[in-house]
Short mmCIF file of C-alpha atoms in Angstrom, two decimals:
data_model
loop_
_atom_site.label_atom_id
_atom_site.label_comp_id
_atom_site.label_asym_id
_atom_site.label_seq_id
_atom_site.Cartn_x
_atom_site.Cartn_y
_atom_site.Cartn_z
CA UNK A 1467 60.59 39.16 38.13
CA UNK A 1468 57.68 37.73 40.02
CA UNK A 1469 55.23 35.25 38.58
CA UNK A 1470 52.55 33.10 40.05
CA UNK A 1471 51.31 29.84 38.66
CA UNK A 1472 48.82 28.95 41.29
CA UNK A 1473 45.13 29.74 41.34
CA UNK A 1474 43.14 29.53 44.53
CA UNK A 1475 39.40 29.73 44.51
CA UNK A 1476 36.92 30.17 47.30
CA UNK A 1477 35.26 26.85 46.64
CA UNK A 1478 34.83 24.36 49.43
CA UNK A 1479 38.04 22.60 50.41
CA UNK A 1480 36.47 19.18 49.90
CA UNK A 1481 37.26 19.53 46.20
CA UNK A 1482 40.27 17.76 44.71
CA UNK A 1483 43.27 19.84 45.85
CA UNK A 1484 44.84 19.27 42.46
CA UNK A 1485 42.25 21.60 40.97
CA UNK A 1486 44.06 24.53 42.62
CA UNK A 1487 47.15 24.06 40.44
CA UNK A 1488 46.80 24.99 36.77
CA UNK A 1489 48.51 22.40 34.59
CA UNK A 1490 48.84 24.62 31.53
CA UNK A 1491 51.97 26.77 31.98
CA UNK A 1492 54.33 27.18 34.93
CA UNK A 1493 57.07 29.82 35.27
CA UNK A 1494 60.11 29.69 37.54
CA UNK A 1495 60.22 32.16 40.40
CA UNK A 1496 62.99 34.17 38.70
CA UNK A 1497 61.14 34.24 35.36
CA UNK A 1498 63.95 32.52 33.42
CA UNK A 1499 62.17 29.31 32.34
CA UNK A 1500 58.71 27.89 31.93
CA UNK A 1501 57.24 24.52 31.06
CA UNK A 1502 54.02 23.14 29.65
CA UNK A 1503 52.58 20.02 28.03
CA UNK A 1504 52.61 20.50 24.27
CA UNK A 1505 51.33 18.39 21.41
CA UNK A 1506 47.89 17.33 20.26
CA UNK A 1507 45.46 14.60 21.27
CA UNK A 1508 47.27 11.82 23.13
CA UNK A 1509 50.68 12.70 21.64
CA UNK A 1510 51.75 14.97 24.49
CA UNK A 1511 55.30 15.89 25.46
CA UNK A 1512 57.08 18.29 27.79
CA UNK A 1513 58.09 21.64 26.32
CA UNK A 1514 60.49 24.01 28.06
CA UNK A 1515 60.46 27.73 27.32
CA UNK A 1516 63.44 30.04 27.84
CA UNK A 1517 62.17 33.51 28.74
CA UNK A 1518 65.21 35.54 29.83
CA UNK A 1519 66.99 35.85 26.48
CA UNK A 1520 66.58 38.41 23.70
CA UNK A 1521 63.69 36.35 22.30
CA UNK A 1522 61.75 33.51 23.94
CA UNK A 1523 62.26 30.06 22.47
CA UNK A 1524 60.91 26.58 23.17
CA UNK A 1525 62.77 23.26 23.43
CA UNK A 1526 60.73 20.04 23.11
CA UNK A 1527 61.61 17.29 25.61
CA UNK A 1528 59.88 14.19 24.24
CA UNK A 1529 60.44 10.66 25.55
CA UNK A 1530 59.72 7.27 24.00
CA UNK A 1531 56.24 7.29 25.49
CA UNK A 1532 53.85 10.27 25.39
CA UNK A 1533 52.91 11.98 28.64
CA UNK A 1534 49.50 11.56 30.22
CA UNK A 1535 47.27 14.62 30.25
CA UNK A 1536 47.36 14.70 34.06
CA UNK A 1537 51.17 14.90 34.21
CA UNK A 1538 52.37 17.83 36.38
CA UNK A 1539 55.38 19.96 35.45
CA UNK A 1540 57.59 22.34 37.38
CA UNK A 1541 60.61 24.08 35.78
CA UNK A 1542 63.81 24.65 37.77
CA UNK A 1543 66.21 27.58 37.55
CA UNK A 1544 68.91 25.44 35.90
CA UNK A 1545 66.67 24.64 32.93
CA UNK A 1546 65.61 21.16 33.95
CA UNK A 1547 61.93 20.30 34.25
CA UNK A 1548 60.45 18.25 37.08
CA UNK A 1549 57.82 15.79 35.88
CA UNK A 1550 55.34 14.23 38.31
CA UNK A 1551 53.33 11.24 37.06
CA UNK A 1552 50.61 9.29 38.86
CA UNK A 1553 50.97 5.50 38.53
CA UNK A 1554 48.47 2.83 39.53
CA UNK A 1555 46.16 5.40 41.08
CA UNK A 1556 48.24 5.94 44.22
CA UNK A 1557 51.99 6.09 43.47
CA UNK A 1558 53.52 9.35 42.24
CA UNK A 1559 56.85 9.17 40.42
CA UNK A 1560 59.23 12.10 39.88
CA UNK A 1561 61.83 12.68 37.16
CA UNK A 1562 63.94 15.55 35.86
CA UNK A 1563 64.02 16.09 32.09
CA UNK A 1564 66.73 18.03 30.27
CA UNK A 1565 68.00 18.38 26.69
CA UNK A 1566 71.05 16.30 25.74
CA UNK A 1567 71.91 17.18 22.17
CA UNK A 1568 69.10 15.91 19.95
CA UNK A 1569 67.70 13.66 22.69
CA UNK A 1570 66.03 14.09 26.08
CA UNK A 1571 67.76 13.04 29.27
CA UNK A 1572 65.74 11.76 32.22
CA UNK A 1573 66.92 11.49 35.82
CA UNK A 1574 64.54 9.40 37.92
CA UNK A 1575 64.21 10.71 41.48
CA UNK A 1576 61.90 8.18 43.14
CA UNK A 1577 58.26 8.05 44.16
CA UNK A 1578 55.79 8.97 46.90
CA UNK A 1579 52.71 6.97 47.88
CA UNK A 1580 49.39 8.77 48.25
CA UNK A 1581 47.14 6.05 49.70
CA UNK A 1582 43.38 5.96 50.02
CA UNK A 1583 41.66 9.30 49.59
CA UNK A 1584 44.87 11.33 49.72
CA UNK A 1585 45.93 13.56 46.83
CA UNK A 1586 49.47 14.68 45.96
CA UNK A 1587 49.95 18.04 44.24
CA UNK A 1588 53.01 20.07 43.31
CA UNK A 1589 53.60 23.36 45.10
CA UNK A 1590 54.60 26.49 43.13
CA UNK A 1591 58.26 26.82 42.09
CA UNK A 1592 60.49 27.49 45.08
CA UNK A 1593 62.17 30.93 45.15
CA UNK A 1594 65.61 29.28 45.39
CA UNK A 1595 65.08 27.68 41.97
CA UNK A 1596 66.69 24.42 43.10
CA UNK A 1597 64.18 22.61 45.29
CA UNK A 1598 60.73 21.37 44.37
CA UNK A 1599 57.99 20.49 46.86
CA UNK A 1600 54.75 18.57 46.82
CA UNK A 1601 52.03 18.11 49.40
CA UNK A 1602 50.04 14.99 50.09
CA UNK A 1603 46.60 16.04 51.32
CA UNK A 1604 44.69 13.64 53.53
CA UNK A 1605 41.40 14.12 55.36
CA UNK A 1606 43.10 15.18 58.62
CA UNK A 1607 46.79 15.76 57.86
CA UNK A 1608 48.83 17.35 55.08
CA UNK A 1609 52.34 16.03 54.45
CA UNK A 1610 54.97 18.15 52.71
CA UNK A 1611 57.63 16.44 50.59
CA UNK A 1612 60.88 17.70 49.11
CA UNK A 1613 60.78 15.88 45.76
CA UNK A 1614 63.77 17.52 44.03
CA UNK A 1615 66.90 19.14 45.44
CA UNK A 1616 67.46 16.67 48.27
CA UNK A 1617 70.29 14.19 48.67
CA UNK A 1618 68.38 10.89 48.59
CA UNK A 1619 65.28 11.31 46.48
CA UNK A 1620 61.90 12.41 47.87
CA UNK A 1621 62.12 13.36 51.56
CA UNK A 1622 59.29 14.08 53.99
CA UNK A 1623 59.93 17.52 55.48
CA UNK A 1624 56.81 18.31 57.51
CA UNK A 1625 53.37 17.21 58.62
CA UNK A 1626 50.73 19.87 59.13
CA UNK A 1627 47.56 19.12 61.03
CA UNK A 1628 44.47 19.73 58.93
CA UNK A 1629 43.53 19.70 55.26
CA UNK A 1630 45.58 22.22 53.27
CA UNK A 1631 45.24 23.78 49.85
CA UNK A 1632 46.91 26.67 48.04
CA UNK A 1633 50.58 27.38 48.56
CA UNK A 1634 52.37 30.76 48.46
CA UNK A 1635 56.03 31.45 49.22
CA UNK A 1636 56.59 34.26 51.73
CA UNK A 1637 60.33 34.82 51.33
CA UNK A 1638 63.13 34.67 48.75
CA UNK A 1639 64.87 31.61 50.22
CA UNK A 1640 62.17 28.96 50.10
CA UNK A 1641 61.92 28.65 53.88
CA UNK A 1642 58.50 30.13 54.66
CA UNK A 1643 55.42 28.69 52.95
CA UNK A 1644 51.83 29.87 53.38
CA UNK A 1645 49.04 27.28 53.15
CA UNK A 1646 45.27 27.61 53.44
CA UNK A 1647 44.28 25.19 56.20
CA UNK A 1648 40.96 23.82 57.42
CA UNK A 1649 40.89 22.14 60.82
CA UNK A 1650 38.00 19.68 61.21
CA UNK A 1651 34.87 21.54 60.06
CA UNK A 1652 36.16 24.99 60.95
CA UNK A 1653 36.85 27.92 58.62
CA UNK A 1654 39.81 28.10 56.26
CA UNK A 1655 42.71 30.16 57.63
CA UNK A 1656 46.05 30.93 55.96
CA UNK A 1657 49.00 29.78 58.08
CA UNK A 1658 52.77 30.13 57.68
CA UNK A 1659 54.84 26.92 57.70
CA UNK A 1660 58.55 27.07 58.55
CA UNK A 1661 60.28 24.34 56.54
CA UNK A 1662 63.55 24.78 58.44
CA UNK A 1663 61.88 24.12 61.79
CA UNK A 1664 60.13 20.87 60.97
CA UNK A 1665 56.97 22.47 59.64
CA UNK A 1666 56.28 24.73 62.62
CA UNK A 1667 52.97 26.51 62.04
CA UNK A 1668 52.21 30.17 62.76
CA UNK A 1669 48.82 31.85 62.20
CA UNK A 1670 48.97 34.26 59.27
CA UNK A 1671 45.43 35.51 58.55
CA UNK A 1672 42.37 35.76 60.75
CA UNK A 1673 40.20 38.63 59.61
CA UNK A 1674 37.18 37.51 61.63
CA UNK A 1675 36.63 34.47 63.80
CA UNK A 1676 34.44 32.59 61.31
CA UNK A 1677 35.57 33.89 57.92
CA UNK A 1678 37.39 31.84 55.30
CA UNK A 1679 40.67 33.74 54.77
CA UNK A 1680 42.89 32.52 51.94
CA UNK A 1681 46.20 33.90 50.71
CA UNK A 1682 46.45 34.05 46.91
CA UNK A 1683 49.75 35.89 46.30
CA UNK A 1684 52.54 37.46 48.33
CA UNK A 1685 55.42 39.70 47.31
CA UNK A 1686 58.37 39.51 49.73
CA UNK A 1687 59.93 42.77 48.46
CA UNK A 1688 57.00 45.04 49.28
CA UNK A 1689 55.08 42.82 51.69
CA UNK A 1690 51.94 43.05 49.56
CA UNK A 1691 49.41 40.25 50.19
CA UNK A 1692 46.51 39.40 47.89
CA UNK A 1693 43.69 37.74 49.84
CA UNK A 1694 40.33 36.16 49.20
CA UNK A 1695 37.91 36.23 52.12
CA UNK A 1696 34.20 36.11 52.87
CA UNK A 1697 34.64 38.44 55.85
CA UNK A 1698 32.72 41.25 54.05
CA UNK A 1699 29.72 38.90 53.82
CA UNK A 1700 30.61 37.16 50.57
CA UNK A 1701 33.83 36.22 48.80
CA UNK A 1702 35.89 39.28 47.87
CA UNK A 1703 39.43 40.02 46.75
CA UNK A 1704 41.37 42.09 49.23
CA UNK A 1705 44.86 43.26 50.01
CA UNK A 1706 46.99 43.73 53.09
CA UNK A 1707 50.63 44.08 54.10
CA UNK A 1708 52.80 41.36 55.57
CA UNK A 1709 53.54 42.12 59.21
CA UNK A 1710 50.98 44.91 59.43
CA UNK A 1711 48.00 45.07 61.77
CA UNK A 1712 46.14 47.55 59.56
CA UNK A 1713 42.76 46.45 58.21
CA UNK A 1714 42.54 44.30 55.12
CA UNK A 1715 40.90 46.34 52.37
CA UNK A 1716 38.48 44.99 49.76
CA UNK A 1717 38.43 47.44 46.83
CA UNK A 1718 35.14 47.68 44.99
CA UNK A 1719 36.95 47.90 41.65
CA UNK A 1720 38.15 44.28 41.99
CA UNK A 1721 34.59 43.02 42.11
CA UNK A 1722 32.85 42.27 38.78
CA UNK A 1723 29.28 41.04 38.74
CA UNK A 1724 29.58 38.97 35.58
CA UNK A 1725 33.16 37.69 35.73
CA UNK A 1726 35.62 35.90 38.02
CA UNK A 1727 38.76 37.85 38.92
CA UNK A 1728 41.94 36.01 40.00
CA UNK A 1729 45.37 37.62 40.61
CA UNK A 1730 48.31 35.81 39.05
CA UNK A 1731 51.39 38.08 39.20
CA UNK A 1732 52.77 40.95 41.32
CA UNK A 1733 55.41 43.49 40.27
CA UNK A 1734 58.67 42.81 42.18
CA UNK A 1735 61.27 45.23 43.41
CA UNK A 1736 58.95 47.74 45.09
CA UNK A 1737 60.72 47.49 48.46
CA UNK A 1738 58.45 48.60 51.30
CA UNK A 1739 56.06 50.17 48.76
CA UNK A 1740 53.08 47.79 48.58
CA UNK A 1741 50.69 50.50 47.35
CA UNK A 1742 52.85 50.97 44.25
CA UNK A 1743 52.99 47.30 43.21
CA UNK A 1744 51.24 46.48 39.96
CA UNK A 1745 49.07 43.38 40.13
CA UNK A 1746 47.97 41.33 37.11
CA UNK A 1747 44.58 39.64 37.27
CA UNK A 1748 42.93 37.06 35.08
CA UNK A 1749 39.32 37.94 34.24
CA UNK A 1750 37.10 35.04 33.16
CA UNK A 1751 33.61 35.54 31.78
CA UNK A 1752 31.26 33.85 29.34
CA UNK A 1753 32.94 35.66 26.46
CA UNK A 1754 36.46 34.47 27.29
CA UNK A 1755 39.46 35.54 29.36
CA UNK A 1756 41.33 38.82 29.45
CA UNK A 1757 43.70 40.76 31.70
CA UNK A 1758 43.20 43.20 34.54
CA UNK A 1759 45.93 45.52 35.85
CA UNK A 1760 45.64 47.26 39.21
CA UNK A 1761 47.63 48.90 42.00
CA UNK A 1762 46.53 49.16 45.65
CA UNK A 1763 46.87 52.94 45.39
CA UNK A 1764 44.42 52.98 42.49
CA UNK A 1765 40.64 53.23 42.63
CA UNK A 1766 40.15 51.44 39.32
CA UNK A 1767 41.20 48.24 37.61
CA UNK A 1768 42.29 48.61 34.00
CA UNK A 1769 40.97 45.90 31.69
CA UNK A 1770 43.29 44.98 28.83
CA UNK A 1771 42.96 42.68 25.84
CA UNK A 1772 45.15 39.59 26.09
CA UNK A 1773 47.26 38.56 23.10
CA UNK A 1774 45.81 35.93 20.81
CA UNK A 1775 46.79 32.50 22.09
CA UNK A 1776 47.47 33.72 25.63
CA UNK A 1777 48.20 30.85 27.99
CA UNK A 1778 45.53 32.18 30.31
CA UNK A 1779 46.53 32.77 33.91
CA UNK A 1780 50.28 32.83 33.19
CA UNK A 1781 52.54 35.86 33.12
CA UNK A 1782 55.16 37.84 34.99
CA UNK A 1783 56.01 41.45 35.77
CA UNK A 1784 59.40 43.00 35.30
CA UNK A 1785 60.67 45.31 38.04
CA UNK A 1786 60.18 48.18 35.56
CA UNK A 1787 56.44 47.51 35.37
CA UNK A 1788 56.08 45.61 32.09
CA UNK A 1789 53.69 42.65 32.19
CA UNK A 1790 54.94 39.82 29.97
CA UNK A 1791 52.27 37.37 28.83
CA UNK A 1792 53.18 34.07 27.15
CA UNK A 1793 51.18 33.04 24.10
CA UNK A 1794 51.27 30.36 21.43
CA UNK A 1795 49.63 30.42 17.98
CA UNK A 1796 50.15 28.52 14.74
CA UNK A 1797 52.28 31.38 13.46
CA UNK A 1798 54.13 32.08 16.72
CA UNK A 1799 54.46 28.86 18.75
CA UNK A 1800 56.47 30.60 21.51
CA UNK A 1801 55.82 34.27 22.16
CA UNK A 1802 55.83 36.91 24.89
CA UNK A 1803 53.66 40.01 24.66
CA UNK A 1804 54.47 43.07 26.76
CA UNK A 1805 51.80 45.26 28.39
CA UNK A 1806 52.38 48.31 30.54
CA UNK A 1807 50.30 49.60 33.42
CA UNK A 1808 47.95 52.25 31.99
CA UNK A 1809 48.27 55.75 33.46
CA UNK A 1810 46.01 56.55 36.38
CA UNK A 1811 43.08 58.83 35.46
CA UNK A 1812 41.85 61.62 37.64
CA UNK A 1813 40.68 60.04 40.93
CA UNK A 1814 36.98 59.69 41.58
CA UNK A 1815 35.48 59.03 44.99
CA UNK A 1816 34.88 55.33 45.41
CA UNK A 1817 34.43 53.71 48.80
CA UNK A 1818 36.23 50.48 49.56
CA UNK A 1819 34.67 47.88 51.81
CA UNK A 1820 36.64 47.56 55.04
CA UNK A 1821 35.94 44.95 57.67
CA UNK A 1822 35.57 46.72 60.99
CA UNK A 1823 38.08 45.81 63.67
CA UNK A 1824 39.67 42.86 61.88
CA UNK A 1825 42.09 40.63 63.66
CA UNK A 1826 45.11 39.97 61.48
CA UNK A 1827 47.63 37.82 63.27
CA UNK A 1828 51.13 39.21 62.97
CA UNK A 1829 52.92 37.14 60.31
CA UNK A 1830 56.41 35.80 60.69
CA UNK A 1831 59.09 38.53 60.43
CA UNK A 1832 60.87 37.24 57.36
CA UNK A 1833 64.11 39.07 58.08
CA UNK A 1834 64.57 37.39 61.46
CA UNK A 1835 65.59 33.86 62.39
CA UNK A 1836 64.72 32.13 64.57
CA UNK A 1837 61.17 33.37 64.34
CA UNK A 1838 59.30 34.83 67.30
CA UNK A 1839 55.74 35.02 68.65
CA UNK A 1840 55.03 31.43 67.80
CA UNK A 1841 52.47 29.00 68.98
CA UNK A 1842 53.38 25.37 69.43
CA UNK A 1843 53.93 23.25 66.34
CA UNK A 1844 50.82 21.64 64.96
#
C-alpha cells in the first residue's frame, strides 16, 4: 500500500515550513498504522489506528498531561508513535509512545535545538518503517536529523545548502529523499538527497530554467512522479516518470477553476506501468472537500463523494486498486471506507499542456549503488 501524508503547495517558500505537513492524520508507508491527535478542546491525546486487520480499530495513548495542539505525530511500523513537541520556543523533544496494558509507555529519545528563525518539521514516514527524520530549516541551510531509529538519540545526518520544504521518498529503503530547494532568491527545484552518502545532492527536476518545480508524490514501483510547476505559465499539476527524459505533461483535467487539487496517494505495485497507476486527489472548494481519482492514461478525473467524517487529505491505495479513506464520526469513531476507480468512459479528444523542450535532469537510478552522474555535494 502507498499513502502520502504530506501536502505541498505552490506558495512562496518564505512561509512556515511546518505548514507543508498536515497534523491531522499520518499513515505509515506500509499502511499498517496511523496516528492522530484525538480529544476535544485542550484535552488532546495521541490516538493510534491499526489499519491492516479485518476491521480498523483505535487505541488511545494518553499521558498525565494533555498534548499541545501543535504536537507532531509519526507512526512507526512496529506500532509505536513518535511524538515531537516544541518546548520554550526553540527546543524540540522526541518520544515514542506505545500501549502497555491499560497504561501508555513513553520512551524519551532526546531533543534538537532550532535556534533563531529556524523551524523543525517531521518528514513523512520512512519506507523502512523503523527510522524517523526531521529537518531543521534555516534561512540558508537545511539540516536533516535522524530522530528515531538511531543508536544514541537524535543524530544529524546531512546538511543541504538552501532553504528546503516538502519531502518525498524515492525508494523503498529510506535512502533517497527528494526535497524542494530554493537557493538564495532563485527558483524552487526538486533535488534528490542521498542519506547514505552524507546528504549528497543530485538535481531531480528542472523543467525550465526559471520555473518553480516541486515534487509532490513519487511511486518507486512504477516510477510515477506527481509534480507542481509554473512552467506552463501558472501553477499546474503534472506528471512524469522517474529516470525518463520525456516531457512532463500537465493534463487539463487536473485543473479546476474553482477548487484546489492536491494529490495524496498513488496505487502501488504497478511495476514499470506509471500510466496505469491510480492517483487519489483531495479537492478543496468553498463547499467543502471531496475526492478525485485519476490515472495518467485517462483524459478525465473522476470526482467522488468522500465519506462523512473523512480525515481530509488522508488515505491509501491497495495494490488491487481500492482507495481506503479513514473517517471518524460520533457513531463510528474509527472507520475505513473503500472506493474503487470508476471505469473509463469512451475517450474524448482533450489536449494536454506540454512544455516544449523541457529539461528534466536524469534522477538517481534507484536500483544502482553507488549512484552515478552526480554533481559535487552541496
